[in-house]
CSV table of C-alpha atoms and ligand atoms in Angstrom, one decimal:
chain,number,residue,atom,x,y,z
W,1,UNK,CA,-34.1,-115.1,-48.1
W,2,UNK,CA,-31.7,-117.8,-47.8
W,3,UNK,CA,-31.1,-118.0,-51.4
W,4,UNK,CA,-31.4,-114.6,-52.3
W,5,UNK,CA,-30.1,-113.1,-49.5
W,6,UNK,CA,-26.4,-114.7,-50.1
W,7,UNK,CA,-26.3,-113.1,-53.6
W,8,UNK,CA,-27.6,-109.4,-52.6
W,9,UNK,CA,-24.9,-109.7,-50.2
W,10,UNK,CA,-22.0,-110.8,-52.6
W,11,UNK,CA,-23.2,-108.3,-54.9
W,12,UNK,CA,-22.2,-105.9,-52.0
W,13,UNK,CA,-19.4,-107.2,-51.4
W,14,UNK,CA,-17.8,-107.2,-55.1
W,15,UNK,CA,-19.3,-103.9,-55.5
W,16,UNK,CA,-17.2,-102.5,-52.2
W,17,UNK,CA,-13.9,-104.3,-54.4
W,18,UNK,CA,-14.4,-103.0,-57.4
W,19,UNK,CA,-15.7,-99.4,-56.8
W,20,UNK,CA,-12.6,-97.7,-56.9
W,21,UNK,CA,-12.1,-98.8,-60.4
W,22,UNK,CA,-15.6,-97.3,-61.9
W,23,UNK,CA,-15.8,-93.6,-63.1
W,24,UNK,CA,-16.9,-91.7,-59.8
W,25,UNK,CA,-19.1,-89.4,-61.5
W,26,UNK,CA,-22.1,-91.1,-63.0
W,27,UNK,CA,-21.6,-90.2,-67.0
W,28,UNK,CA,-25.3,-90.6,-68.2
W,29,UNK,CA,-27.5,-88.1,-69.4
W,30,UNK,CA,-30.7,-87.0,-67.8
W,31,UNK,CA,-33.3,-89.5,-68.3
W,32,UNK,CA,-31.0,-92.1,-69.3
W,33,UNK,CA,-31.6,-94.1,-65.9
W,34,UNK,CA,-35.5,-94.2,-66.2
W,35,UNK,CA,-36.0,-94.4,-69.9
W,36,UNK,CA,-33.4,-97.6,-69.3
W,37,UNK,CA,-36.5,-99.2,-67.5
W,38,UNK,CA,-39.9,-100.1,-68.6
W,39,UNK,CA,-42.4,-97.1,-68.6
W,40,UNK,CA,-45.3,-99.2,-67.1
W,41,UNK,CA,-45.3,-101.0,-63.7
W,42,UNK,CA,-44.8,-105.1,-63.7
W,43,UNK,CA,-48.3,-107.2,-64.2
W,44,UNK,CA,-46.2,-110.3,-62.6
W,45,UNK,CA,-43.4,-110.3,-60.2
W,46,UNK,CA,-39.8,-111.7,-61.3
W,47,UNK,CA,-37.4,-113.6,-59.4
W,48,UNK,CA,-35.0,-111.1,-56.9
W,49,UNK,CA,-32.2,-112.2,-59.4
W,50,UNK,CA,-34.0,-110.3,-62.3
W,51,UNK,CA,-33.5,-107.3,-59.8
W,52,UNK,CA,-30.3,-107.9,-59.1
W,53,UNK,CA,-29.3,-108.1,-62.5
W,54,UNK,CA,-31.0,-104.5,-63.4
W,55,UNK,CA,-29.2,-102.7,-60.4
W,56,UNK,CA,-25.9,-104.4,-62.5
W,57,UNK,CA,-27.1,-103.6,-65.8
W,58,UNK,CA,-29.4,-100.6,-66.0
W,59,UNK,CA,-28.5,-98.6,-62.2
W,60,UNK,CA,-25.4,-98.7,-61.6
W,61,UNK,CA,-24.3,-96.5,-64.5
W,62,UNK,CA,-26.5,-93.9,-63.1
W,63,UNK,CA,-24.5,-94.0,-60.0
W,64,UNK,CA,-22.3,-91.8,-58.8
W,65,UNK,CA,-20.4,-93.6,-56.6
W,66,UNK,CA,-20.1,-92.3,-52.9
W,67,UNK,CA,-18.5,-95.6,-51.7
W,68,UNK,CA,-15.6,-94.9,-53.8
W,69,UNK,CA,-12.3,-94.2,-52.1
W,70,UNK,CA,-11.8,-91.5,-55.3
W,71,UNK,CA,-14.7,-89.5,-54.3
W,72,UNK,CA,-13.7,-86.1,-52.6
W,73,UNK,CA,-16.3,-83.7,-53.6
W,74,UNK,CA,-18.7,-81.9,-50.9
W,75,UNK,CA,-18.1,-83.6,-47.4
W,76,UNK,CA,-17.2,-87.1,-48.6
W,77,UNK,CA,-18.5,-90.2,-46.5
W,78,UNK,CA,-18.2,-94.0,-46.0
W,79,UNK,CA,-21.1,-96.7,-45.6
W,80,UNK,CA,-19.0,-99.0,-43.8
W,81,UNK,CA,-19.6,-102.8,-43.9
W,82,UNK,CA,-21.1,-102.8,-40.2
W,83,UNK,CA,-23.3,-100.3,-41.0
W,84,UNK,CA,-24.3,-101.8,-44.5
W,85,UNK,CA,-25.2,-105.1,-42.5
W,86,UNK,CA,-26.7,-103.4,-39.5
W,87,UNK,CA,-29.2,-101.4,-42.4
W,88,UNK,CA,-30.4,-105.3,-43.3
W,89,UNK,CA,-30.9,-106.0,-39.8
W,90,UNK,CA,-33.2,-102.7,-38.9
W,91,UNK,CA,-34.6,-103.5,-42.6
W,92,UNK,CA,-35.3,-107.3,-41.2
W,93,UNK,CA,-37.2,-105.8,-37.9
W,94,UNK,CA,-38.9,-102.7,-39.8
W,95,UNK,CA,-39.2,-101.0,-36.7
W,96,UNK,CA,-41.7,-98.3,-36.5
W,97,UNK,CA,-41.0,-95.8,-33.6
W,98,UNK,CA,-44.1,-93.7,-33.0
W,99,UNK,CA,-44.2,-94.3,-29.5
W,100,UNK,CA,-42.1,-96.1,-26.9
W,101,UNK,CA,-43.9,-98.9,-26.5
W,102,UNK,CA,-44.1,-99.6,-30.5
W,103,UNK,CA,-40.1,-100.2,-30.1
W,104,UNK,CA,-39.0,-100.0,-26.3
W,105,UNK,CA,-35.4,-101.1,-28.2
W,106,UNK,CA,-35.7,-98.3,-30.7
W,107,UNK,CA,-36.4,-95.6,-28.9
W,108,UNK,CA,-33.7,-96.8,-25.9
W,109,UNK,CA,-30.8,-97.7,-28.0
W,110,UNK,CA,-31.4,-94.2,-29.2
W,111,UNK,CA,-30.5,-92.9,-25.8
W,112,UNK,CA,-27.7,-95.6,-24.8
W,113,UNK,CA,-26.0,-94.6,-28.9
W,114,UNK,CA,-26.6,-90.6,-28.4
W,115,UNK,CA,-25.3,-90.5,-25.2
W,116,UNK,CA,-22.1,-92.9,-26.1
W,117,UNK,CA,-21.3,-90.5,-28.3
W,118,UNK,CA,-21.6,-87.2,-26.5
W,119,UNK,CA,-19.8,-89.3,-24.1
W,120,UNK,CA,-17.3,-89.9,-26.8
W,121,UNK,CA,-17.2,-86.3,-28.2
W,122,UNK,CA,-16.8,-84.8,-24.8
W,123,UNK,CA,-19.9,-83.0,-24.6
W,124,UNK,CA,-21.6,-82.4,-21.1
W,125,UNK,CA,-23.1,-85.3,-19.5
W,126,UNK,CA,-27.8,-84.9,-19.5
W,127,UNK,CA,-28.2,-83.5,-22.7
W,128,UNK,CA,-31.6,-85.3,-24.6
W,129,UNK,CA,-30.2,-86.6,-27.4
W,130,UNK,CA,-32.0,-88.3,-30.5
W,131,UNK,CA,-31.2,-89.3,-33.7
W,132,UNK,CA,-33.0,-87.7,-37.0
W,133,UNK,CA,-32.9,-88.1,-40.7
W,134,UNK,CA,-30.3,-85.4,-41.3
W,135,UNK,CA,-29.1,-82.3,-39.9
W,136,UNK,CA,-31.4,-80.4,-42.0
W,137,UNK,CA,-34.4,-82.0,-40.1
W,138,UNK,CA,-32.3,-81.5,-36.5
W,139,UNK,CA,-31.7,-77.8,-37.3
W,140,UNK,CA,-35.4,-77.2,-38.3
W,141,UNK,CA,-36.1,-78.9,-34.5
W,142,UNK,CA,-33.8,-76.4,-32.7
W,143,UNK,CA,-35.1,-73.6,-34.6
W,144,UNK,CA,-38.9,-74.4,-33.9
W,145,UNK,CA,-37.8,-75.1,-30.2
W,146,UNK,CA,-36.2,-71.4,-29.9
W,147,UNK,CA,-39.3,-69.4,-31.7
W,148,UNK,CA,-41.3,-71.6,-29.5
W,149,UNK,CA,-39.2,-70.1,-26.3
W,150,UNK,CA,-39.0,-66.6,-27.9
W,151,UNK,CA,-40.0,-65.1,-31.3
W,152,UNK,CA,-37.7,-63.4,-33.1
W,153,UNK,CA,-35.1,-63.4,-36.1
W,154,UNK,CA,-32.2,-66.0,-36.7
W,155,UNK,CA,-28.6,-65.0,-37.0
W,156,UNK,CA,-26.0,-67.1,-38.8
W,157,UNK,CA,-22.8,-66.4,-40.4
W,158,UNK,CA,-22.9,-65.9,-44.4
W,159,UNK,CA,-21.0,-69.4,-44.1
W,160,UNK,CA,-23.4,-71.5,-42.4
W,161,UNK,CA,-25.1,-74.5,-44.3
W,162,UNK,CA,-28.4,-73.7,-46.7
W,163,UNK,CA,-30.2,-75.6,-44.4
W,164,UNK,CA,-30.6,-72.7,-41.6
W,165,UNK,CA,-31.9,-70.8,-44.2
W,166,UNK,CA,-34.7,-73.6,-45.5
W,167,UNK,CA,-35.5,-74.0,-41.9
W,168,UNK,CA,-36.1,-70.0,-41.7
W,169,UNK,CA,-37.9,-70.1,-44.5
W,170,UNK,CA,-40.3,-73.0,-43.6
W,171,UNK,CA,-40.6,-71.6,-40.1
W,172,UNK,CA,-41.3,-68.2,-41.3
W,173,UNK,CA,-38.2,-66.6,-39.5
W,174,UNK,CA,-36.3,-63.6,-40.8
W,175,UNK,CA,-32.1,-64.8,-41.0
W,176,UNK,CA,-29.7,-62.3,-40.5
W,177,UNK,CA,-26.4,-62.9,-42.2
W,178,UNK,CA,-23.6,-62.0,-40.4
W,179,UNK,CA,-20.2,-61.3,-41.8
W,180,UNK,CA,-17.1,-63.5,-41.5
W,181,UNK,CA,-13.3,-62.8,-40.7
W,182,UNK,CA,-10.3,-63.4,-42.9
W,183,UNK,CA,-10.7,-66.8,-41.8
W,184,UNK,CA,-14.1,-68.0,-42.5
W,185,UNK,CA,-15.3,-67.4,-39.0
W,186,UNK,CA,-18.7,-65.8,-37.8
W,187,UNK,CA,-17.4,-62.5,-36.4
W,188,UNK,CA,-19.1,-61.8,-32.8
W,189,UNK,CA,-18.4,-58.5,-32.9
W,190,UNK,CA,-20.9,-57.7,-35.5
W,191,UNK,CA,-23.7,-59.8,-33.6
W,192,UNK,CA,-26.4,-57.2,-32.7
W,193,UNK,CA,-29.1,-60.2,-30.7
W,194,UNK,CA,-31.8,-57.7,-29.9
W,195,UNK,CA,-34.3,-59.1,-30.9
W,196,UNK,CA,-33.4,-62.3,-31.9
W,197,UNK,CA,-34.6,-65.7,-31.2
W,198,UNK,CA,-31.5,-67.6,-32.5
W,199,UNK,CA,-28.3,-67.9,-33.4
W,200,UNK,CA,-26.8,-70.9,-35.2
W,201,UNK,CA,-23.1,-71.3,-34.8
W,202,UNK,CA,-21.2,-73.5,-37.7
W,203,UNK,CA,-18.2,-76.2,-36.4
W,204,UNK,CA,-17.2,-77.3,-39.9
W,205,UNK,CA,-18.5,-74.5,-42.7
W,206,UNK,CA,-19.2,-76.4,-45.7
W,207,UNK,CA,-17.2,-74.2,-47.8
W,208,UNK,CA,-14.0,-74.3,-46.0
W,209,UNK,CA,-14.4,-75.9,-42.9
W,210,UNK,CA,-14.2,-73.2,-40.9
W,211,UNK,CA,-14.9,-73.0,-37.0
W,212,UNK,CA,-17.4,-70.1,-35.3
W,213,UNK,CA,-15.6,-69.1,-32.0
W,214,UNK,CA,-18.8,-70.9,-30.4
W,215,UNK,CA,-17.6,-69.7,-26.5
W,216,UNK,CA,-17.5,-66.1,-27.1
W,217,UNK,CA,-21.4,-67.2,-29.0
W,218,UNK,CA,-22.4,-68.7,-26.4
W,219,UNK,CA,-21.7,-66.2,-23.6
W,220,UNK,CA,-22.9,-63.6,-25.6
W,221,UNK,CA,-26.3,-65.4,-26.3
W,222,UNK,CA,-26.6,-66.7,-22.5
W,223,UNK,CA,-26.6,-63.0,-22.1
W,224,UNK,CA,-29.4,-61.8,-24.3
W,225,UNK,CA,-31.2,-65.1,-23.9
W,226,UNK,CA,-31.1,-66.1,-27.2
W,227,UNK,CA,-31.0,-69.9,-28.0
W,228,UNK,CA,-27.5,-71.0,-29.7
W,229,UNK,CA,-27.6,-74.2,-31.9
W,230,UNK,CA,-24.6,-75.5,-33.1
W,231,UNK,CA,-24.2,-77.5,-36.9
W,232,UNK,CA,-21.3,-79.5,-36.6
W,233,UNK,CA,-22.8,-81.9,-39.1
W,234,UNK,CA,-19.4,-82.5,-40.9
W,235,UNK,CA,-16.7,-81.3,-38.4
W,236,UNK,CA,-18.4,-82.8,-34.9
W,237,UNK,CA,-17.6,-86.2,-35.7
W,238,UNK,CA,-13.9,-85.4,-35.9
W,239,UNK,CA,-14.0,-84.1,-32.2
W,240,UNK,CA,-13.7,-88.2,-30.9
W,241,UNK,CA,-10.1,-87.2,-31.8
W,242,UNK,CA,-9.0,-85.4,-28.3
W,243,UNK,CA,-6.5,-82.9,-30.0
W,244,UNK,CA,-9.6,-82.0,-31.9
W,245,UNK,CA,-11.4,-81.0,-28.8
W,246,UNK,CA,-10.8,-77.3,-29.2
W,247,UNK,CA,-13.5,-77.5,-32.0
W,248,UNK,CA,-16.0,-77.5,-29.7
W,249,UNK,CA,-14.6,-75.3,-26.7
W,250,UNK,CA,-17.6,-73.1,-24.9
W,251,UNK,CA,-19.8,-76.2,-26.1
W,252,UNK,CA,-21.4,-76.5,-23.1
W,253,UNK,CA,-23.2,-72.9,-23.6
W,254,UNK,CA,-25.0,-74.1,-26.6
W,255,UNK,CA,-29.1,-74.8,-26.3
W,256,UNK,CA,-28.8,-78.0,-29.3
W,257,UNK,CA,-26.5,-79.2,-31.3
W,258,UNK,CA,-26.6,-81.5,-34.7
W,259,UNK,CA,-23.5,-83.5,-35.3
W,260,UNK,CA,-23.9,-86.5,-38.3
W,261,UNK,CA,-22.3,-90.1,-38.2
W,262,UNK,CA,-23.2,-90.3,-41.5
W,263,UNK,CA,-20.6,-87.9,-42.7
W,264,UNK,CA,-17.1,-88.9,-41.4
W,265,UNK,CA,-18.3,-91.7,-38.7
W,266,UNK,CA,-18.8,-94.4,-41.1
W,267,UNK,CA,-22.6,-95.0,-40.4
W,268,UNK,CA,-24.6,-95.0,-43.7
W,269,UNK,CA,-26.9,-92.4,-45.2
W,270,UNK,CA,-29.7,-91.0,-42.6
W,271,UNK,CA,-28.5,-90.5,-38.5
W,272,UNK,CA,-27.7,-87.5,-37.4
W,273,UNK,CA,-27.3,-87.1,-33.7
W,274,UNK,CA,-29.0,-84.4,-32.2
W,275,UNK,CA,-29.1,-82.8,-28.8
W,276,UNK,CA,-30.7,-80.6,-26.9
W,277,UNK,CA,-30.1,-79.5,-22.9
W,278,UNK,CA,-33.7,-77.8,-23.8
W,279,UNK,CA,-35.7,-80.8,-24.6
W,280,UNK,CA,-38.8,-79.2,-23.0
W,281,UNK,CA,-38.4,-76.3,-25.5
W,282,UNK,CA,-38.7,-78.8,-28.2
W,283,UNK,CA,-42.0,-81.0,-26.5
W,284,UNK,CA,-43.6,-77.6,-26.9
W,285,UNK,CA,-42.9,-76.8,-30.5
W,286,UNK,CA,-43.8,-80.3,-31.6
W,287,UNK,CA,-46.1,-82.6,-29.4
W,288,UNK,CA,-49.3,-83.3,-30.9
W,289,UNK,CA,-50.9,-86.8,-29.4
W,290,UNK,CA,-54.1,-87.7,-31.4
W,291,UNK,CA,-56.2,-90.2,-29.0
W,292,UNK,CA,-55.3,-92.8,-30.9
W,293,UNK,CA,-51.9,-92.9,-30.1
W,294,UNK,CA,-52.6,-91.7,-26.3
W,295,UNK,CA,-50.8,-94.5,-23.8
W,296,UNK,CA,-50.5,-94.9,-20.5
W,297,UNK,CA,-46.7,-95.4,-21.2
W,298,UNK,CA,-44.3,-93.3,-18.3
W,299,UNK,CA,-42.3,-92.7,-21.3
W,300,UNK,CA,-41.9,-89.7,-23.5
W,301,UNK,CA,-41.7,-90.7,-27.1
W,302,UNK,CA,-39.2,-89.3,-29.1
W,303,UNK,CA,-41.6,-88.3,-31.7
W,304,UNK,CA,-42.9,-85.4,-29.4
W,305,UNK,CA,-39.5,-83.8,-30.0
W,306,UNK,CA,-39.3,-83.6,-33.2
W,307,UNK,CA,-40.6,-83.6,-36.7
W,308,UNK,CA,-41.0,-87.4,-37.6
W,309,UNK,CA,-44.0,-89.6,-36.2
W,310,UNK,CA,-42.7,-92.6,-37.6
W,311,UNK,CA,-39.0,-93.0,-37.0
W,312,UNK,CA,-37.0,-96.0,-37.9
W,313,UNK,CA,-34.2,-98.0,-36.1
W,314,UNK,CA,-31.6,-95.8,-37.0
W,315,UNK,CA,-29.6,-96.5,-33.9
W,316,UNK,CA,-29.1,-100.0,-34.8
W,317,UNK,CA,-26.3,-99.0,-37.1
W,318,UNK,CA,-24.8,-96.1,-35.1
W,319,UNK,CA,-24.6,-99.2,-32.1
W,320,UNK,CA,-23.2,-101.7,-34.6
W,321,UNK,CA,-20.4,-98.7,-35.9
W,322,UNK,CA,-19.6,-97.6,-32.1
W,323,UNK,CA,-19.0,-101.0,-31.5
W,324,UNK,CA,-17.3,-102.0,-33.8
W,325,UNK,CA,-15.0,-99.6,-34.1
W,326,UNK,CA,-14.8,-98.2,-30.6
W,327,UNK,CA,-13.2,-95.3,-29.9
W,328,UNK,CA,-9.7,-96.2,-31.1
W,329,UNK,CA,-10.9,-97.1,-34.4
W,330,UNK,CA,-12.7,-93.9,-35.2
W,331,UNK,CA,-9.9,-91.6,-34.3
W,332,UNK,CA,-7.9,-94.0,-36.9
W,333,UNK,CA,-10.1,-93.1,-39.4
W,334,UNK,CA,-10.5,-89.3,-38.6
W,335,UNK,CA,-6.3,-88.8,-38.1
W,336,UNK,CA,-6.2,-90.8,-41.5
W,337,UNK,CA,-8.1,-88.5,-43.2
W,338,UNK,CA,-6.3,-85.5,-41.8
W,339,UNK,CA,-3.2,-87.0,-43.0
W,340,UNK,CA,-4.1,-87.7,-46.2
W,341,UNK,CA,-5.5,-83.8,-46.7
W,342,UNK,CA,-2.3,-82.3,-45.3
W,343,UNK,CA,0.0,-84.4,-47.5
W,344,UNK,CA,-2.1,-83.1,-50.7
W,345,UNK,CA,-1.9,-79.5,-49.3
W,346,UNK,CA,1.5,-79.6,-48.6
W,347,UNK,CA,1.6,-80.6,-52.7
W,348,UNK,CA,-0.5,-77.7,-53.6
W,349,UNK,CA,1.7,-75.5,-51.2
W,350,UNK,CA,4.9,-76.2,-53.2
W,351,UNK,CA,3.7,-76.6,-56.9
W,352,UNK,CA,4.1,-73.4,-58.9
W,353,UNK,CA,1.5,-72.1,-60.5
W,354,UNK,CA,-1.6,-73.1,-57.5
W,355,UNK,CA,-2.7,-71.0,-54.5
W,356,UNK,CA,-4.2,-72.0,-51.1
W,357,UNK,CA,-7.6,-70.5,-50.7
W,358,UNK,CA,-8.2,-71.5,-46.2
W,359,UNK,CA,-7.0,-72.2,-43.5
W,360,UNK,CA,-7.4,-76.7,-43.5
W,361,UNK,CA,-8.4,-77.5,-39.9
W,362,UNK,CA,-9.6,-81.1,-40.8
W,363,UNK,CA,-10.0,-82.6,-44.1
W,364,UNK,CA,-10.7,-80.1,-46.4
W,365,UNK,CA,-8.1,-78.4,-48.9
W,366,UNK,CA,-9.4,-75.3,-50.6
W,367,UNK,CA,-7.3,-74.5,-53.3
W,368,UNK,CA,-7.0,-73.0,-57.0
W,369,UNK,CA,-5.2,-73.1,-60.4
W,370,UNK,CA,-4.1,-69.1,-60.7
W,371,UNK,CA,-6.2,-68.0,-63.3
W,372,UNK,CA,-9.1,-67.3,-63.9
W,373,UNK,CA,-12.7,-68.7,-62.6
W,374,UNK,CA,-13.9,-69.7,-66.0
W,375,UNK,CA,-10.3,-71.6,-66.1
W,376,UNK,CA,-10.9,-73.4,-62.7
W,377,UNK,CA,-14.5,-74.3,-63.8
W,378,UNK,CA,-13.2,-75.4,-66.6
W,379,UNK,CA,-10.7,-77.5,-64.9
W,380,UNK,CA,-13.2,-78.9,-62.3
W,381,UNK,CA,-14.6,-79.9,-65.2
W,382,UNK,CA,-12.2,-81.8,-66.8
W,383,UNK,CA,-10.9,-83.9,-64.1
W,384,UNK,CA,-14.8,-85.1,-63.5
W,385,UNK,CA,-15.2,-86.0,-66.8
W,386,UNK,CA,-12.2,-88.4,-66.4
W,387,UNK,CA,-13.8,-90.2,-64.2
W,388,UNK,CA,-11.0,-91.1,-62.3
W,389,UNK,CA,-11.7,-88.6,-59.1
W,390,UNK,CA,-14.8,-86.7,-58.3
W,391,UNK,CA,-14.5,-83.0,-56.6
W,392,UNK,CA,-16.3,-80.3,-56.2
W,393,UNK,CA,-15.9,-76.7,-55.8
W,394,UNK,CA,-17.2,-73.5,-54.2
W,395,UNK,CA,-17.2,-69.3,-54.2
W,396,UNK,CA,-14.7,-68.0,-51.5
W,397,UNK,CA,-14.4,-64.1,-51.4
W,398,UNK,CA,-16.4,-63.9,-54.8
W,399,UNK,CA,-13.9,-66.1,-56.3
W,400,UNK,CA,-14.4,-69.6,-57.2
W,401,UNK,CA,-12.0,-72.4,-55.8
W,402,UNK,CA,-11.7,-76.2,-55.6
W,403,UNK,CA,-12.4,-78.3,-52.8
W,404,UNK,CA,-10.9,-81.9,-51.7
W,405,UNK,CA,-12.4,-83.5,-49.1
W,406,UNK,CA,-11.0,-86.6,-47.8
W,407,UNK,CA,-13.6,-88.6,-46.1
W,408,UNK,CA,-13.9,-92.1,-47.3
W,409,UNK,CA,-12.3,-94.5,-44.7
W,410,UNK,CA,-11.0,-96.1,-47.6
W,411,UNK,CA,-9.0,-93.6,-49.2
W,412,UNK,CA,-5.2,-93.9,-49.6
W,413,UNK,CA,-2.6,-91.9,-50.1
W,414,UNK,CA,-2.2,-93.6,-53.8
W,415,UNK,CA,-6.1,-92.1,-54.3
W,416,UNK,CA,-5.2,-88.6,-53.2
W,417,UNK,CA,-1.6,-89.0,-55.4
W,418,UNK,CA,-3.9,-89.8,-58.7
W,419,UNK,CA,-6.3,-86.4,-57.9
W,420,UNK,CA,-3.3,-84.0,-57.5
W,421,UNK,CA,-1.9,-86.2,-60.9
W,422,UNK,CA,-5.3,-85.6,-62.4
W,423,UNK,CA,-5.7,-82.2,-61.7
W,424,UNK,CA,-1.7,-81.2,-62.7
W,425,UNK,CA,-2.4,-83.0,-65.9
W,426,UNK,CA,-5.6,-81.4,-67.1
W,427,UNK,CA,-4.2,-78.2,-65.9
W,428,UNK,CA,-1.5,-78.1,-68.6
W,429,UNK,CA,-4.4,-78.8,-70.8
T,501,LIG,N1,-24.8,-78.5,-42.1
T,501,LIG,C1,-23.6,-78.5,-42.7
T,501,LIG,C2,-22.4,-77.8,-42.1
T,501,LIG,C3,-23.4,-79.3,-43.9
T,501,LIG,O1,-22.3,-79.3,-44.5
T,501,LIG,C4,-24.5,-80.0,-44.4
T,501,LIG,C5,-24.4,-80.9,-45.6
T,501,LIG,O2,-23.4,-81.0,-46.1
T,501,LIG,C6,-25.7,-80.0,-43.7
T,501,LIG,C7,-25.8,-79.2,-42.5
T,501,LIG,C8,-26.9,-80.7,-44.1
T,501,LIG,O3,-26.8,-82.0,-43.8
T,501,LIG,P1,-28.0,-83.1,-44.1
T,501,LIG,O4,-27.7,-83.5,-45.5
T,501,LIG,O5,-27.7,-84.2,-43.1
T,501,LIG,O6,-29.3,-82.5,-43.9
């Protein structure tokens, strides 16, 4: 450890200063990562230097890399280096959190990180919070927990995330799509809830960004007792940012609610915070205690409330993140990325030639070359292959559009100046 562990790290380190340099898009083929390494598992092992030296050599061309302050496709994100160190200290302790007594510290600092954070975004003080894998995983919890209170179908906007429709699907729920306004947002108007068992409400469409009007939801499902869960996965986190608040107005009607750190709050891959003002709802959909693991603990585990038996010290790096950061470091890096996605729609507003596509509440320009959508593929295209940014793009009112997200904490405006370059340039192409 004390030999190896110095290098792993500096290998970090010079990797974090010279990612914005690499092509952001990994340019191999398929297969050209695994057939770079041997078919048949090692007889002997090698020194760690060996393995460092293949990540160099044989991985990293297969990456594409997230890290880089260039990337602005889908919701862009940042492992930030006290979440990069916090992941080697949960990695050193290899917690496993099946019950409370197998990591009193685990399972607690879950409580103290969810709660510092719903303290953070506003939300109302009790709620159950715990932290899961991704939001996929904490919208497949809410949606067990509201068949579990009542049967029935699922309602969501034809905006909302693919991952209300895999949990339908796994769960064996019928979802309703409901239609949007001009705007992006779920229309209430056309919600008919007789019947249903739940309605998920989006704060952040992935497409555009777009916010449900979650009070009017709410009220209407308090009224039809339906369960409302909210995915904010992407947009929640900028809510720390108090002009931001209105995201999440009529909040406090909602049954669960998925935001993820992982997206724009700096943590690295896996935590999404989850809550629930229902957690009893949830204990019924999903505790199973085999004898084995029967205790005489006081303490609920959070493995009755959700999916995962096992669950690993995730809060270590949401702690290490909250604290080092605080509050006034996270708005920085929310209002940042705001900045930097209103300065490149304010170019796209005044070039000649491009269109607008949504309205840009946080981070995300939608926008188009005027054309055709085998000319903005084609596009898209192009500026990926240069390797020099990395977007992605999506189908808004059957036509298809580009997207830049700003999201990486280490993004400047020089990185958003070389896209809109990029993208000009190929364009005359
Ligand atoms: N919800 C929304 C609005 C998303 O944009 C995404 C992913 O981008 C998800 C849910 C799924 O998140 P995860 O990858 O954490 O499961």
């Amino acid at each position: 450890m004390r030999e190896d562990g110095p290098a792993a790290l500096d290998w970090v380190a010079d990797y974090l200063e010279r990612v914005r340099e690499l092509p952001v898009l990994a340019r191999v083929a398929p297969g050209e990562a695994r057939t770079s390494l041997p078919a048949q598992p090692p007889e002997c092992g090698v020194p760690f230097a060996e393995v460092l030296q293949d990540l160099e050599e044989k991985l990293l061309p297969g990456v594409t890399h997230w890290q880089s302050p260039r990337f602005f496709a889908y919701f862009a994100n940042t492992g930030s280096e006290p979440a990069i160190l916090a992941e080697m200290l949960a990695a050193g302790l290899d917690q496993v959190g099946i019950l409370w007594r197998t990591s009193p510290a685990l399972q607690e600092l879950e409580d103290v990180t969810t709660t510092w954070l719903a303290e953070l975004l506003g939300l109302p003080p009790g709620w159950h919070g715990q932290l899961e894998q991704g939001a996929s995983q904490a919208t497949l919890a809410a949606l067990a927990a509201a068949r579990e209170s009542r049967p029935g179908f699922v309602l969501a906007s034809e905006q909302a995330h693919s991952s209300v429709d895999r949990a339908c699907k796994l769960l064996g729920l019928e979802l309703r799509k409901i239609p949007v306004d001009g705007e992006f947002r779920l229309r209430p108007d056309a919600l008919d809830l007789d019947g249903a068992s739940a309605v998920v409400a989006t704060v952040g469409t992935t497409s555009t960004t777009s916010v449900d009007p979650v009070a009017e939801i709410a009220e209407a499902c308090s009224r039809a007792g339906v369960w409302l869960h909210v995915d904010a996965a992407y947009a929640g986190c900028a809510v720390v940012c108090p002009e931001l608040r209105w995201a999440f107005d009529g909040i406090e009607g909602a049954d669960s609610l998925v935001v993820n750190p992982h997206k724009w709050l700096l943590v690295t891959q896996g935590c999404s915070a989850f809550w629930t003002r229902r957690p009893e709802a949830l204990r019924a959909a999903f505790s199973v205690v085999p004898e084995y693991l029967r205790t005489t603990d006081e303490v609920v585990s959070h493995s009755e409330y959700g999916v995962e038996l096992g669950r690993g010290f995730r809060a270590l790096k949401l702690w290490t993140v909250l604290r080092c950061y605080g509050r006034e470091g996270l708005q920085e890096v929310i209002r940042r990325g705001i900045r930097l996605a209103e300065l490149f729609e304010a170019w796209v507003r005044d070039e000649p030639g491009w269109e607008l596509c949504a309205p840009r509440p946080f981070s995300v320009v939608c926008f188009r070359l005027e054309g055709s959508d085998e000319e903005n593929q084609a596009l898209l295209a192009r500026v990926n292959a240069s390797g020099k940014v990395f977007l992605s793009g999506t189908t808004l009112d059957g036509r298809f559009v580009l997207r830049l997200a700003v999201g990486n904490a280490r993004t400047e405006e020089e990185d958003v100046r070389l896209a809109w370059d990029v993208l000009r340039e190929e364009a005359r192409c």
